[in-house]
Amino acid sequence: MPGKNISNAAPLSSAEVELRAELVADVQTLAGEIGERNMARYPQLNAAADFIENSFSRAGLDSRRDTYELHGRACHNIEAEIRGARPEILLIGAHYDSVFGSPGANDNGSGVAAMLALARRFAQKPAQHTLRFVAFVNEEPPYFQTSQMGSFVYASRCEARGDQISAMISLETIGYFSDAPRSQTYPAVGLGAFYPTIGNFIGFVGNVHSRALLRRAIALFREHAGIPSEGAALPSFIPGVAWSDQWAFWQHGYPGIMITDTAPFRYPHYHSASDTPDKLDYDRFSLVVSGMEKVIEELAQTPR
Ligand SMILES: [Zn+2]
């Protein structure tokens, strides 16, 4: 219910109520109508690609398919660029495939819906920095952290071209929150002593090399967002830290951070058939996305 009061989160503004409707609709299209989408459900994977391309186009953005072949089939990363005055690129990405057996509402319909909503908001206001919005294919196993992963192929082409990516932001599973005691767990023994045990915040995670970006992003988020956040720059061998497309950018020397509700460490429907659109908390999800809008505005120096 828009405007509903949540214990630790702000009520939605009228702009956030509009944003919420977009997020509800796009998660429903991806996970409700298209459903499971991956190489085993190749027509659905392509339906998701078409939907993303059409969404960019309706926002007035030209998009480009960055295609590679896998098992004799074409796979598409889809990018839309908003050229800024400067060549440095702020890249906002989300994977659009879902794991085998799951409709992927939260993982990662939420990230794609957020990426599209943000692209709409920046389409008509060019920033100092170049903005690039990218939907990645084949993030999930068996391609996860391999050279066949969509974001790995994409990032290697960026490096070969000499693209100056100053920051990569990976939107990965960002729509589930809980106020229940002990609803938040952690991948490493000891982290629970420093971080909350209630899953009512959004997480910012980076590797040690991306620490400056992580600190700046979370500081900006806290200035503006109506929902609590926690951040950690951790060695990438800690389970979870490298579990999305930011990993691929790290492999090519680019700084990157992941925004996440922490997925398996909180979400009971992670990688299961029950990861359906009704499980998401759209009020708090909207607060996360509107907070990220402000972070991107500041990082990219969008004129007001
Ligand atoms: Zn994911």
Tab-separated table of C-alpha atoms and ligand atoms in Angstrom:
chain	number	residue	atom	x	y	z
A	1	MET	CA	0.000	0.000	0.000
A	2	PRO	CA	1.665	3.287	-1.031
A	3	GLY	CA	2.410	5.622	1.832
A	4	LYS	CA	2.044	2.874	4.428
A	5	ASN	CA	4.112	3.633	7.499
A	6	ILE	CA	6.973	1.234	8.081
A	7	SER	CA	8.777	1.133	11.396
A	8	ASN	CA	12.228	2.103	10.175
A	9	ALA	CA	11.453	3.582	6.771
A	10	ALA	CA	10.061	6.906	5.591
A	11	PRO	CA	6.591	7.230	4.035
A	12	LEU	CA	6.714	7.438	0.233
A	13	SER	CA	6.708	10.820	-1.491
A	14	SER	CA	4.401	11.300	-4.482
A	15	ALA	CA	7.380	10.725	-6.818
A	16	GLU	CA	8.121	7.484	-4.963
A	17	VAL	CA	4.511	6.358	-5.299
A	18	GLU	CA	4.903	6.744	-9.084
A	19	LEU	CA	8.214	4.917	-8.991
A	20	ARG	CA	6.601	2.115	-6.984
A	21	ALA	CA	3.983	1.566	-9.690
A	22	GLU	CA	6.748	1.204	-12.310
A	23	LEU	CA	8.627	-1.308	-10.169
A	24	VAL	CA	5.485	-3.374	-9.517
A	25	ALA	CA	4.654	-3.441	-13.235
A	26	ASP	CA	8.155	-4.361	-14.443
A	27	VAL	CA	8.736	-7.109	-11.857
A	28	GLN	CA	5.335	-8.509	-12.831
A	29	THR	CA	6.279	-8.523	-16.528
A	30	LEU	CA	9.654	-10.188	-15.939
A	31	ALA	CA	8.790	-12.717	-13.243
A	32	GLY	CA	4.993	-13.003	-13.515
A	33	GLU	CA	4.390	-12.961	-17.268
A	34	ILE	CA	7.734	-14.053	-18.771
A	35	GLY	CA	8.801	-16.137	-15.773
A	36	GLU	CA	11.910	-18.316	-15.654
A	37	ARG	CA	14.382	-16.987	-18.246
A	38	ASN	CA	17.725	-18.600	-18.999
A	39	MET	CA	19.449	-20.785	-21.615
A	40	ALA	CA	17.099	-23.686	-20.788
A	41	ARG	CA	14.180	-21.334	-21.429
A	42	TYR	CA	15.738	-19.507	-24.343
A	43	PRO	CA	12.502	-18.004	-25.791
A	44	GLN	CA	11.754	-16.513	-22.375
A	45	LEU	CA	15.315	-15.196	-22.086
A	46	ASN	CA	14.818	-13.441	-25.409
A	47	ALA	CA	11.378	-12.176	-24.382
A	48	ALA	CA	13.054	-10.514	-21.402
A	49	ALA	CA	15.697	-8.989	-23.715
A	50	ASP	CA	12.953	-7.622	-25.983
A	51	PHE	CA	11.097	-6.201	-22.995
A	52	ILE	CA	14.227	-4.401	-21.765
A	53	GLU	CA	14.993	-3.042	-25.229
A	54	ASN	CA	11.412	-1.776	-25.588
A	55	SER	CA	11.569	-0.193	-22.143
A	56	PHE	CA	14.712	1.751	-23.087
A	57	SER	CA	13.070	2.800	-26.324
A	58	ARG	CA	9.886	4.022	-24.578
A	59	ALA	CA	12.136	6.091	-22.299
A	60	GLY	CA	13.522	7.798	-25.422
A	61	LEU	CA	16.859	5.982	-25.222
A	62	ASP	CA	18.684	4.260	-28.075
A	63	SER	CA	19.911	0.894	-26.920
A	64	ARG	CA	22.452	-1.509	-28.349
A	65	ARG	CA	22.684	-5.295	-28.095
A	66	ASP	CA	26.162	-6.451	-27.177
A	67	THR	CA	25.945	-10.011	-28.444
A	68	TYR	CA	28.044	-13.141	-28.005
A	69	GLU	CA	27.476	-16.758	-28.830
A	70	LEU	CA	27.041	-19.560	-26.315
A	71	HIS	CA	26.190	-23.177	-27.262
A	72	GLY	CA	25.494	-21.892	-30.774
A	73	ARG	CA	22.923	-19.397	-29.540
A	74	ALA	CA	23.049	-15.623	-29.505
A	75	CYS	CA	23.100	-14.060	-26.027
A	76	HIS	CA	22.574	-10.375	-25.518
A	77	ASN	CA	23.744	-7.828	-22.997
A	78	ILE	CA	21.682	-4.692	-23.610
A	79	GLU	CA	23.053	-1.212	-23.014
A	80	ALA	CA	21.733	2.324	-23.227
A	81	GLU	CA	24.186	5.196	-22.939
A	82	ILE	CA	23.526	8.811	-22.025
A	83	ARG	CA	26.603	10.683	-23.183
A	84	GLY	CA	27.867	13.287	-20.723
A	85	ALA	CA	30.307	16.161	-21.098
A	86	ARG	CA	33.078	13.926	-19.790
A	87	PRO	CA	34.273	10.512	-20.964
A	88	GLU	CA	34.209	8.838	-17.531
A	89	ILE	CA	31.439	6.303	-17.382
A	90	LEU	CA	29.179	5.537	-14.436
A	91	LEU	CA	27.690	2.149	-15.245
A	92	ILE	CA	24.506	0.872	-13.605
A	93	GLY	CA	23.911	-2.814	-14.286
A	94	ALA	CA	21.573	-5.677	-13.394
A	95	HIS	CA	21.376	-9.253	-14.654
A	96	TYR	CA	18.124	-10.253	-16.331
A	97	ASP	CA	18.437	-14.020	-16.416
A	98	SER	CA	16.977	-16.136	-13.618
A	99	VAL	CA	18.398	-19.301	-12.093
A	100	PHE	CA	17.068	-22.680	-13.293
A	101	GLY	CA	13.705	-23.437	-11.687
A	102	SER	CA	12.965	-19.900	-10.507
A	103	PRO	CA	10.893	-17.045	-11.962
A	104	GLY	CA	13.441	-14.659	-10.395
A	105	ALA	CA	11.209	-11.875	-9.081
A	106	ASN	CA	13.668	-10.630	-6.490
A	107	ASP	CA	16.710	-12.282	-8.164
A	108	ASN	CA	16.881	-10.315	-10.305
A	109	GLY	CA	13.611	-8.881	-11.589
A	110	SER	CA	14.037	-6.319	-8.812
A	111	GLY	CA	17.452	-5.189	-10.088
A	112	VAL	CA	16.293	-4.923	-13.696
A	113	ALA	CA	13.127	-3.016	-12.747
A	114	ALA	CA	15.278	-0.621	-10.708
A	115	MET	CA	17.803	-0.185	-13.547
A	116	LEU	CA	14.995	0.624	-15.995
A	117	ALA	CA	13.321	3.063	-13.587
A	118	LEU	CA	16.649	4.847	-13.099
A	119	ALA	CA	17.296	4.958	-16.861
A	120	ARG	CA	13.903	6.657	-17.350
A	121	ARG	CA	14.799	9.275	-14.757
A	122	PHE	CA	18.158	10.140	-16.305
A	123	ALA	CA	17.126	9.868	-19.965
A	124	GLN	CA	16.248	13.542	-20.297
A	125	LYS	CA	18.906	15.121	-18.090
A	126	PRO	CA	22.464	14.541	-19.337
A	127	ALA	CA	25.065	14.606	-16.577
A	128	GLN	CA	28.710	15.644	-16.518
A	129	HIS	CA	29.718	11.999	-16.573
A	130	THR	CA	28.533	9.535	-19.162
A	131	LEU	CA	25.865	7.203	-17.794
A	132	ARG	CA	25.470	3.689	-19.043
A	133	PHE	CA	22.579	1.397	-18.100
A	134	VAL	CA	23.199	-2.270	-18.859
A	135	ALA	CA	21.122	-5.446	-18.531
A	136	PHE	CA	23.382	-8.508	-18.329
A	137	VAL	CA	22.612	-12.014	-19.520
A	138	ASN	CA	23.826	-15.314	-17.992
A	139	GLU	CA	24.852	-14.238	-14.511
A	140	GLU	CA	23.483	-17.384	-12.871
A	141	PRO	CA	25.155	-20.824	-12.775
A	142	PRO	CA	26.604	-22.564	-14.702
A	143	TYR	CA	27.995	-19.305	-16.163
A	144	PHE	CA	28.428	-17.544	-12.808
A	145	GLN	CA	32.050	-16.351	-12.392
A	146	THR	CA	33.173	-17.864	-15.687
A	147	SER	CA	34.321	-16.278	-18.953
A	148	GLN	CA	30.860	-17.125	-20.377
A	149	MET	CA	29.075	-14.890	-17.880
A	150	GLY	CA	27.393	-12.008	-19.741
A	151	SER	CA	28.982	-9.289	-17.625
A	152	PHE	CA	32.432	-10.891	-18.002
A	153	VAL	CA	32.160	-10.810	-21.801
A	154	TYR	CA	30.879	-7.241	-21.584
A	155	ALA	CA	33.600	-5.996	-19.197
A	156	SER	CA	36.367	-7.629	-21.245
A	157	ARG	CA	35.136	-5.739	-24.329
A	158	CYS	CA	35.087	-2.507	-22.292
A	159	GLU	CA	38.688	-3.083	-21.246
A	160	ALA	CA	39.758	-3.892	-24.829
A	161	ARG	CA	38.164	-0.641	-26.066
A	162	GLY	CA	39.717	1.345	-23.241
A	163	ASP	CA	36.353	2.455	-21.808
A	164	GLN	CA	36.940	4.644	-18.769
A	165	ILE	CA	34.500	3.143	-16.289
A	166	SER	CA	34.943	5.114	-13.078
A	167	ALA	CA	32.301	3.136	-11.199
A	168	MET	CA	30.158	0.065	-11.787
A	169	ILE	CA	27.045	-0.319	-9.657
A	170	SER	CA	25.449	-3.768	-9.658
A	171	LEU	CA	21.797	-3.889	-8.629
A	172	GLU	CA	21.408	-7.443	-7.303
A	173	THR	CA	18.301	-8.712	-5.493
A	174	ILE	CA	17.111	-5.539	-3.781
A	175	GLY	CA	13.412	-5.980	-2.957
A	176	TYR	CA	13.033	-8.043	0.221
A	177	PHE	CA	12.977	-6.716	3.781
A	178	SER	CA	11.914	-8.147	7.121
A	179	ASP	CA	11.403	-6.741	10.602
A	180	ALA	CA	11.554	-10.155	12.271
A	181	PRO	CA	14.240	-10.827	14.893
A	182	ARG	CA	17.214	-12.767	13.476
A	183	SER	CA	15.939	-12.311	9.909
A	184	GLN	CA	19.448	-11.289	8.801
A	185	THR	CA	22.343	-13.723	8.645
A	186	TYR	CA	25.936	-13.329	7.421
A	187	PRO	CA	28.385	-15.331	5.337
A	188	ALA	CA	31.245	-15.077	7.788
A	189	VAL	CA	31.325	-15.842	11.468
A	190	GLY	CA	31.762	-12.594	13.360
A	191	LEU	CA	30.138	-10.178	10.906
A	192	GLY	CA	26.865	-10.568	12.825
A	193	ALA	CA	28.562	-8.908	15.770
A	194	PHE	CA	29.089	-5.712	13.756
A	195	TYR	CA	25.997	-5.614	11.565
A	196	PRO	CA	22.240	-5.727	12.295
A	197	THR	CA	20.455	-9.031	12.856
A	198	ILE	CA	17.166	-7.674	11.495
A	199	GLY	CA	16.877	-7.630	7.703
A	200	ASN	CA	15.380	-4.171	7.338
A	201	PHE	CA	18.275	-2.376	5.592
A	202	ILE	CA	19.855	-2.307	2.131
A	203	GLY	CA	23.456	-3.472	1.766
A	204	PHE	CA	26.358	-1.880	-0.120
A	205	VAL	CA	29.176	-4.334	-0.749
A	206	GLY	CA	32.518	-3.871	-2.445
A	207	ASN	CA	35.953	-5.428	-2.620
A	208	VAL	CA	38.862	-3.724	-0.899
A	209	HIS	CA	39.958	-2.039	-4.160
A	210	SER	CA	36.507	-0.380	-4.446
A	211	ARG	CA	36.493	0.977	-0.893
A	212	ALA	CA	36.553	4.698	-1.843
A	213	LEU	CA	33.609	4.268	-4.206
A	214	LEU	CA	31.712	2.261	-1.608
A	215	ARG	CA	32.212	4.885	1.096
A	216	ARG	CA	31.171	7.742	-1.166
A	217	ALA	CA	28.083	5.911	-2.442
A	218	ILE	CA	26.832	4.944	1.001
A	219	ALA	CA	27.485	8.418	2.414
A	220	LEU	CA	25.401	9.932	-0.400
A	221	PHE	CA	22.691	7.325	0.086
A	222	ARG	CA	22.457	8.096	3.808
A	223	GLU	CA	22.092	11.818	3.088
A	224	HIS	CA	19.016	11.238	0.975
A	225	ALA	CA	17.399	7.842	1.430
A	226	GLY	CA	14.432	6.990	3.638
A	227	ILE	CA	15.688	3.513	4.521
A	228	PRO	CA	18.677	2.345	6.590
A	229	SER	CA	21.808	1.068	4.842
A	230	GLU	CA	24.889	-0.884	5.798
A	231	GLY	CA	28.152	-1.008	3.893
A	232	ALA	CA	31.232	-3.185	3.835
A	233	ALA	CA	34.380	-3.284	1.727
A	234	LEU	CA	35.544	-6.837	2.226
A	235	PRO	CA	38.083	-9.200	0.711
A	236	SER	CA	36.417	-10.784	-2.306
A	237	PHE	CA	37.016	-14.325	-1.005
A	238	ILE	CA	34.343	-13.855	1.669
A	239	PRO	CA	31.252	-15.689	0.387
A	240	GLY	CA	28.697	-13.317	-1.114
A	241	VAL	CA	31.022	-10.374	-1.736
A	242	ALA	CA	31.703	-11.322	-5.361
A	243	TRP	CA	28.321	-12.896	-6.068
A	244	SER	CA	27.131	-10.738	-8.944
A	245	ASP	CA	28.217	-8.775	-12.001
A	246	GLN	CA	30.559	-6.426	-10.109
A	247	TRP	CA	32.908	-9.446	-9.943
A	248	ALA	CA	33.311	-9.345	-13.736
A	249	PHE	CA	34.340	-5.668	-13.600
A	250	TRP	CA	36.832	-6.329	-10.819
A	251	GLN	CA	38.459	-8.940	-13.081
A	252	HIS	CA	39.062	-6.183	-15.641
A	253	GLY	CA	40.460	-3.619	-13.234
A	254	TYR	CA	37.334	-1.516	-12.745
A	255	PRO	CA	35.951	-0.479	-9.347
A	256	GLY	CA	32.487	-1.797	-8.659
A	257	ILE	CA	29.989	-2.188	-5.851
A	258	MET	CA	26.868	-4.262	-5.358
A	259	ILE	CA	23.621	-2.969	-3.902
A	260	THR	CA	21.713	-5.905	-2.410
A	261	ASP	CA	19.233	-7.019	0.216
A	262	THR	CA	21.893	-9.753	0.774
A	263	ALA	CA	19.840	-12.426	-1.062
A	264	PRO	CA	20.581	-15.876	0.505
A	265	PHE	CA	21.469	-14.290	3.831
A	266	ARG	CA	17.938	-12.921	4.227
A	267	TYR	CA	15.520	-13.984	1.504
A	268	PRO	CA	13.732	-17.283	2.213
A	269	HIS	CA	12.751	-17.732	-1.462
A	270	TYR	CA	16.282	-17.284	-2.871
A	271	HIS	CA	16.839	-19.387	-6.030
A	272	SER	CA	13.535	-21.181	-5.631
A	273	ALA	CA	10.267	-21.531	-7.537
A	274	SER	CA	8.648	-19.348	-4.877
A	275	ASP	CA	10.710	-16.234	-5.793
A	276	THR	CA	7.514	-14.628	-7.150
A	277	PRO	CA	6.480	-10.946	-7.445
A	278	ASP	CA	4.216	-11.057	-4.348
A	279	LYS	CA	7.214	-11.674	-2.043
A	280	LEU	CA	8.724	-8.214	-2.553
A	281	ASP	CA	8.279	-5.257	-0.222
A	282	TYR	CA	7.579	-2.599	-2.841
A	283	ASP	CA	7.496	0.302	-0.384
A	284	ARG	CA	11.009	-0.252	0.882
A	285	PHE	CA	12.185	-1.352	-2.590
A	286	SER	CA	10.994	2.072	-3.865
A	287	LEU	CA	12.930	3.871	-1.129
A	288	VAL	CA	16.081	2.029	-2.175
A	289	VAL	CA	15.665	3.010	-5.832
A	290	SER	CA	14.858	6.641	-5.083
A	291	GLY	CA	17.903	6.778	-2.796
A	292	MET	CA	20.029	5.362	-5.627
A	293	GLU	CA	18.675	8.037	-7.961
A	294	LYS	CA	20.241	10.640	-5.672
A	295	VAL	CA	23.501	8.685	-5.404
A	296	ILE	CA	23.779	8.525	-9.209
A	297	GLU	CA	22.875	12.210	-9.567
A	298	GLU	CA	25.758	13.129	-7.272
A	299	LEU	CA	28.291	10.630	-8.623
A	300	ALA	CA	27.553	11.668	-12.209
A	301	GLN	CA	27.161	15.356	-11.374
A	302	THR	CA	23.769	15.828	-12.925
A	303	PRO	CA	22.892	19.550	-13.083
A	304	ARG	CA	19.842	20.378	-10.990
B	1	ZN	ZN	21.226	-12.645	-8.966
